[in-house]
XYZ file of C-alpha atoms in Angstrom:
367
model
C 30.815 4.587 -24.340
C 28.012 3.316 -23.085
C 26.624 -0.492 -23.216
C 24.198 -0.239 -26.229
C 23.232 -4.138 -25.596
C 19.541 -4.193 -25.448
C 17.989 -5.752 -21.936
C 16.451 -9.041 -23.892
C 16.443 -12.259 -22.631
C 19.977 -14.268 -23.633
C 20.157 -17.068 -25.702
C 22.181 -19.856 -24.748
C 22.804 -23.409 -25.837
C 25.311 -25.711 -25.523
C 26.585 -27.748 -28.559
C 28.181 -30.735 -29.172
C 30.008 -32.458 -32.001
C 30.323 -36.058 -31.506
C 33.563 -36.015 -33.947
C 35.789 -34.118 -31.299
C 33.708 -35.634 -28.231
C 36.972 -37.238 -27.004
C 39.127 -34.163 -26.674
C 36.582 -31.460 -26.893
C 37.160 -28.129 -24.684
C 34.421 -26.033 -23.289
C 34.335 -22.992 -24.975
C 32.327 -19.917 -24.556
C 31.148 -18.149 -27.698
C 29.588 -14.972 -27.445
C 27.260 -13.411 -30.829
C 26.436 -9.730 -30.853
C 24.019 -9.586 -33.590
C 22.452 -6.077 -34.845
C 18.581 -5.760 -33.851
C 15.896 -6.621 -36.651
C 16.365 -9.248 -39.109
C 19.983 -9.748 -38.477
C 19.145 -11.027 -34.827
C 15.948 -13.105 -36.087
C 18.231 -15.553 -38.053
C 20.721 -15.738 -35.406
C 18.218 -16.784 -32.554
C 16.739 -19.464 -35.248
C 19.972 -20.853 -35.718
C 21.121 -20.379 -31.585
C 17.737 -21.583 -30.767
C 17.282 -24.440 -33.759
C 20.602 -26.293 -34.209
C 23.199 -26.631 -31.995
C 25.459 -29.280 -33.983
C 26.673 -26.805 -36.335
C 29.070 -24.892 -33.804
C 31.627 -27.995 -34.622
C 32.802 -28.457 -30.895
C 31.554 -28.399 -27.023
C 30.300 -24.734 -26.643
C 28.073 -22.742 -24.683
C 26.809 -20.032 -26.852
C 25.795 -16.617 -25.663
C 23.388 -14.460 -28.089
C 22.785 -10.988 -27.152
C 20.893 -8.538 -29.390
C 23.038 -5.419 -29.560
C 23.310 -2.481 -32.048
C 27.091 -2.485 -33.128
C 28.379 1.101 -32.707
C 30.629 2.788 -35.005
C 33.483 4.697 -34.578
C 33.825 8.403 -36.111
C 36.012 7.088 -38.732
C 33.173 4.395 -39.724
C 34.574 1.802 -38.867
C 33.112 -0.391 -36.474
C 34.022 0.122 -32.689
C 35.574 -3.563 -31.918
C 36.935 -2.131 -28.413
C 33.530 -1.539 -27.414
C 32.553 -5.296 -28.701
C 35.172 -6.557 -27.113
C 34.761 -5.105 -23.673
C 31.491 -6.813 -24.086
C 33.005 -10.272 -24.754
C 35.193 -9.565 -21.125
C 32.011 -8.950 -19.212
C 30.814 -12.255 -20.517
C 33.920 -13.982 -20.388
C 33.802 -15.148 -23.856
C 36.817 -17.174 -25.308
C 35.365 -16.428 -28.784
C 33.765 -13.391 -30.017
C 31.263 -13.202 -33.014
C 29.989 -10.182 -34.639
C 26.969 -10.391 -36.757
C 26.207 -6.859 -38.464
C 23.897 -5.854 -41.212
C 26.581 -3.261 -42.413
C 27.979 -4.262 -46.101
C 31.629 -4.527 -45.236
C 34.041 -4.370 -48.468
C 37.936 -4.949 -49.284
C 37.973 -2.467 -52.274
C 35.977 -3.879 -54.908
C 35.180 -7.210 -53.020
C 32.869 -7.534 -50.101
C 34.237 -8.778 -47.300
C 31.485 -11.747 -45.975
C 33.450 -12.446 -42.818
C 36.501 -10.923 -41.059
C 38.719 -13.408 -38.716
C 40.918 -11.916 -35.992
C 42.895 -14.842 -34.648
C 44.822 -13.107 -31.852
C 41.558 -11.824 -30.281
C 39.360 -14.504 -31.104
C 36.755 -12.375 -33.269
C 34.990 -13.130 -36.114
C 33.108 -10.506 -37.854
C 30.129 -11.176 -40.171
C 28.187 -9.050 -42.711
C 25.184 -10.156 -43.503
C 24.160 -8.430 -46.432
C 27.208 -10.047 -48.209
C 25.454 -13.478 -48.275
C 22.623 -12.599 -50.226
C 19.272 -12.263 -50.281
C 18.033 -16.043 -50.860
C 19.195 -19.278 -48.397
C 20.147 -16.366 -45.794
C 19.716 -19.161 -42.834
C 22.111 -21.871 -44.722
C 24.693 -19.156 -45.701
C 24.804 -17.795 -41.868
C 25.336 -21.663 -40.867
C 27.934 -21.945 -43.048
C 29.907 -18.623 -42.182
C 29.328 -19.508 -38.463
C 30.515 -22.720 -38.680
C 33.776 -21.419 -40.493
C 34.583 -18.926 -38.255
C 34.392 -20.852 -35.289
C 36.335 -24.236 -36.648
C 38.978 -21.220 -37.823
C 39.296 -19.895 -34.645
C 39.052 -22.736 -32.212
C 42.006 -24.456 -34.282
C 43.914 -20.983 -34.734
C 44.274 -21.992 -38.572
C 43.640 -20.257 -41.854
C 43.619 -23.688 -43.318
C 40.252 -24.491 -41.594
C 38.566 -21.354 -43.024
C 39.624 -22.439 -46.919
C 38.958 -25.906 -46.088
C 35.054 -25.089 -45.384
C 34.736 -22.101 -48.083
C 33.912 -24.464 -50.962
C 34.271 -23.371 -54.778
C 32.204 -19.919 -54.366
C 34.568 -17.958 -52.204
C 38.225 -17.277 -51.333
C 40.014 -16.605 -48.058
C 42.488 -13.283 -48.341
C 44.830 -11.656 -45.809
C 44.688 -8.195 -44.496
C 47.304 -6.237 -44.522
C 49.148 -5.300 -41.060
C 47.202 -7.577 -38.685
C 46.773 -11.359 -38.184
C 43.564 -11.343 -39.794
C 42.065 -12.854 -42.952
C 38.948 -12.031 -44.751
C 36.455 -14.103 -46.929
C 35.314 -12.558 -50.363
C 33.526 -13.969 -52.957
C 35.460 -16.315 -56.105
C 36.641 -13.414 -58.651
C 33.865 -15.139 -61.068
C 30.981 -14.232 -58.533
C 29.111 -11.105 -58.781
C 30.005 -10.228 -55.135
C 28.798 -6.842 -55.300
C 25.521 -7.452 -56.936
C 24.839 -10.225 -54.542
C 25.516 -7.970 -51.699
C 23.214 -4.746 -53.285
C 20.455 -7.440 -53.091
C 21.382 -8.558 -49.940
C 20.634 -5.021 -48.425
C 17.465 -4.841 -50.077
C 16.596 -7.879 -48.126
C 17.828 -6.107 -45.043
C 15.495 -3.360 -45.726
C 12.508 -5.507 -45.912
C 10.625 -3.443 -48.370
C 7.511 -5.479 -47.920
C 7.269 -5.087 -44.091
C 7.976 -1.445 -44.560
C 4.444 -0.796 -45.889
C 2.823 0.282 -42.861
C 5.193 2.744 -42.381
C 3.886 4.313 -45.845
C 0.348 4.642 -44.477
C -0.132 8.572 -45.070
C 0.982 7.375 -48.960
C -1.362 4.606 -49.270
C -4.377 6.501 -47.422
C -3.754 9.261 -49.835
C -3.387 7.173 -52.726
C -6.879 5.181 -51.979
C -8.786 8.114 -51.932
C -7.464 9.556 -54.965
C -7.671 6.330 -56.950
C -11.276 6.056 -55.766
C -12.332 8.614 -58.319
C -11.952 6.794 -61.101
C -14.200 3.994 -60.202
C -17.245 7.337 -59.982
C -15.883 9.603 -62.954
C -16.877 8.922 -66.623
C -14.419 10.821 -67.991
C -11.767 8.307 -66.758
C -13.983 5.330 -67.867
C -13.660 6.963 -71.766
C -10.127 8.127 -71.203
C -8.755 4.549 -69.900
C -10.891 2.963 -72.427
C -9.127 4.483 -75.521
C -5.659 4.513 -73.999
C -3.523 1.710 -75.614
C -2.077 -0.742 -73.629
C 1.531 0.761 -73.710
C 0.578 4.526 -72.739
C -1.005 2.937 -69.791
C 2.610 0.966 -69.130
C 4.343 4.410 -69.633
C 1.861 6.148 -66.991
C 2.195 3.575 -64.620
C 6.206 3.507 -64.910
C 6.483 7.385 -64.603
C 3.668 7.534 -61.445
C 5.722 4.681 -59.660
C 9.264 7.043 -60.522
C 7.676 9.924 -59.272
C 6.449 8.903 -55.961
C 10.139 6.921 -55.860
C 12.100 10.388 -56.191
C 9.666 12.239 -54.113
C 10.577 9.717 -51.375
C 14.061 10.236 -52.070
C 14.378 14.050 -52.028
C 11.746 14.851 -49.333
C 13.260 12.195 -46.877
C 17.005 12.884 -47.878
C 17.568 9.256 -48.768
C 20.207 9.787 -50.900
C 23.802 8.642 -49.657
C 26.807 11.152 -50.317
C 30.183 9.131 -50.626
C 31.637 10.872 -47.622
C 28.968 9.647 -45.571
C 29.588 6.041 -46.438
C 33.090 5.549 -47.255
C 33.348 6.262 -50.795
C 32.153 6.237 -54.252
C 32.050 2.400 -54.726
C 29.748 2.074 -51.427
C 27.417 4.914 -52.423
C 26.647 3.504 -55.548
C 25.780 -0.092 -53.518
C 23.806 2.159 -50.843
C 22.019 4.087 -53.265
C 21.194 1.255 -55.447
C 19.746 -0.581 -52.922
C 17.755 2.386 -51.548
C 16.433 2.964 -54.911
C 15.381 -0.721 -55.591
C 13.748 -0.885 -51.911
C 11.464 2.255 -52.895
C 10.334 0.713 -56.099
C 9.699 -2.584 -54.363
C 7.333 -0.873 -51.690
C 5.833 1.632 -53.900
C 5.032 -0.787 -56.704
C 3.207 -2.976 -53.814
C 1.207 -0.415 -53.375
C 0.586 0.251 -56.880
C -0.510 -3.277 -57.038
C -2.386 -3.454 -54.290
C -4.383 0.053 -55.581
C -5.111 -1.740 -58.829
C -6.807 -5.009 -57.102
C -8.635 -3.130 -54.876
C -9.977 -0.369 -57.339
C -10.659 -3.387 -59.760
C -12.648 -5.273 -57.388
C -14.426 -1.901 -56.338
C -15.187 -1.479 -60.322
C -16.616 -5.137 -60.686
C -18.986 -4.430 -57.513
C -20.296 -0.803 -58.438
C -20.271 -0.496 -61.949
C -23.016 -2.216 -64.331
C -21.853 -3.368 -67.305
C -24.453 -2.039 -69.158
C -24.013 1.562 -67.919
C -20.825 1.178 -68.892
C -21.277 0.258 -72.340
C -23.790 3.297 -72.532
C -20.951 5.348 -71.367
C -18.138 4.623 -73.142
C -20.064 3.576 -76.686
C -18.931 0.049 -76.725
C -19.393 -3.400 -75.499
C -18.080 -3.593 -72.103
C -15.931 -6.227 -70.895
C -13.476 -7.423 -68.178
C -10.387 -5.268 -69.973
C -12.430 -1.870 -69.971
C -12.434 -2.535 -65.806
C -8.696 -3.093 -65.715
C -8.056 -0.114 -67.782
C -9.869 1.858 -65.185
C -8.205 0.262 -62.585
C -5.081 0.926 -64.210
C -5.417 4.393 -64.967
C -7.270 5.198 -61.182
C -4.008 3.365 -59.739
C -1.500 5.487 -61.622
C -3.411 8.677 -60.610
C -3.765 7.627 -57.152
C 0.165 6.637 -56.554
C 1.074 10.278 -58.246
C -1.024 11.882 -55.477
C 0.136 9.396 -52.642
C 3.489 11.687 -52.786
C 1.397 14.192 -51.029
C 0.026 11.924 -48.379
C 4.019 10.803 -47.437
C 4.313 13.812 -45.803
C 2.153 12.900 -43.359
C 4.081 9.831 -42.809
C 6.692 9.625 -39.862
C 9.715 11.273 -40.762
C 12.158 9.041 -38.502
C 10.386 5.670 -39.541
C 10.828 6.673 -43.285
C 14.580 7.109 -42.940
C 14.796 3.648 -40.827
C 14.004 2.146 -44.772
C 17.499 2.388 -45.687
C 20.769 1.017 -45.006
C 22.568 4.366 -44.683
C 20.403 6.152 -42.688
C 20.210 3.356 -40.122
C 23.950 3.598 -39.856
C 23.668 7.398 -38.632
C 22.400 6.224 -35.372
C 25.434 4.103 -34.517
C 27.856 6.835 -34.395
C 28.927 8.461 -30.661
C 26.778 11.349 -29.984
C 28.329 14.688 -28.313
C 26.256 16.572 -25.560
C 24.103 18.265 -27.986
C 22.929 15.509 -29.569
C 21.747 13.367 -26.698
């Protein structure tokens, strides 16, 4: 398999821990992290904070798309070949792939024989990512340096526990039984999908939605309809509009993951839940932008007296808001057609499952 590491500058720092300065041993720690948000967090830690390594160490960080074998497991042999090239004493893989042990997520996996650790970023959740990643890195490095499961347990705190993995000299950390690990992992996957940063990928949808919503400013029939519709109906129309567009994006771009493709029904559930949540956030953000844009344009262009004469009652701010509300719903539904003009490849990269397909080895016909 070819080396998939990207030709980017290597982050290299030397970290010191005064506690171990008397008997410290120089170590080379190689970190390979997935591109995008995962590597961003690692770069911030490596460049900004050296003390969290716990011992004297030279840290090499390289961005790499961690490949998958045909059985959907990480290709650790490929990673270890990278580590041999970099003459690493300890190897750490940080991936955006959510890793599970039955019903519980694996936050980190420690292979003591190979001096190898694997950290799954989504399992750390959507908040305080830097703090949680620092904690896991410190735990993994200390456990591998001392070849001690006790080090992993000591630094686990109250929210996680260490479990033995069958068949190998390997352990993994997982949230405690009373912590909603699967929910936390799903939220971490949504954060990894970066729904608000994907809006440029939906430019066709936004353009079509804006053009359609603008009609609400100029057609008096929409003014009258918006005035006489009660708020609960306007809200129902909003929910229906967002749901229609999300469903359209799911179906037209093949974003729904089947259990066989992602490792089972449990995995498919969290993958699809994160996909739906990501699309809901993206489409809702577009809806909100449309609402504000139409409201501002309406306030600028529609004279209050003219609106009063048209709708047959005294116009106030609530009338402008109702017009913007209904117009945004109409525009959002029309945006589904505009999404056909968006780049298919970029849309499919919105979700975890579709990005993972890029990791599998390709045969000659796929190259």
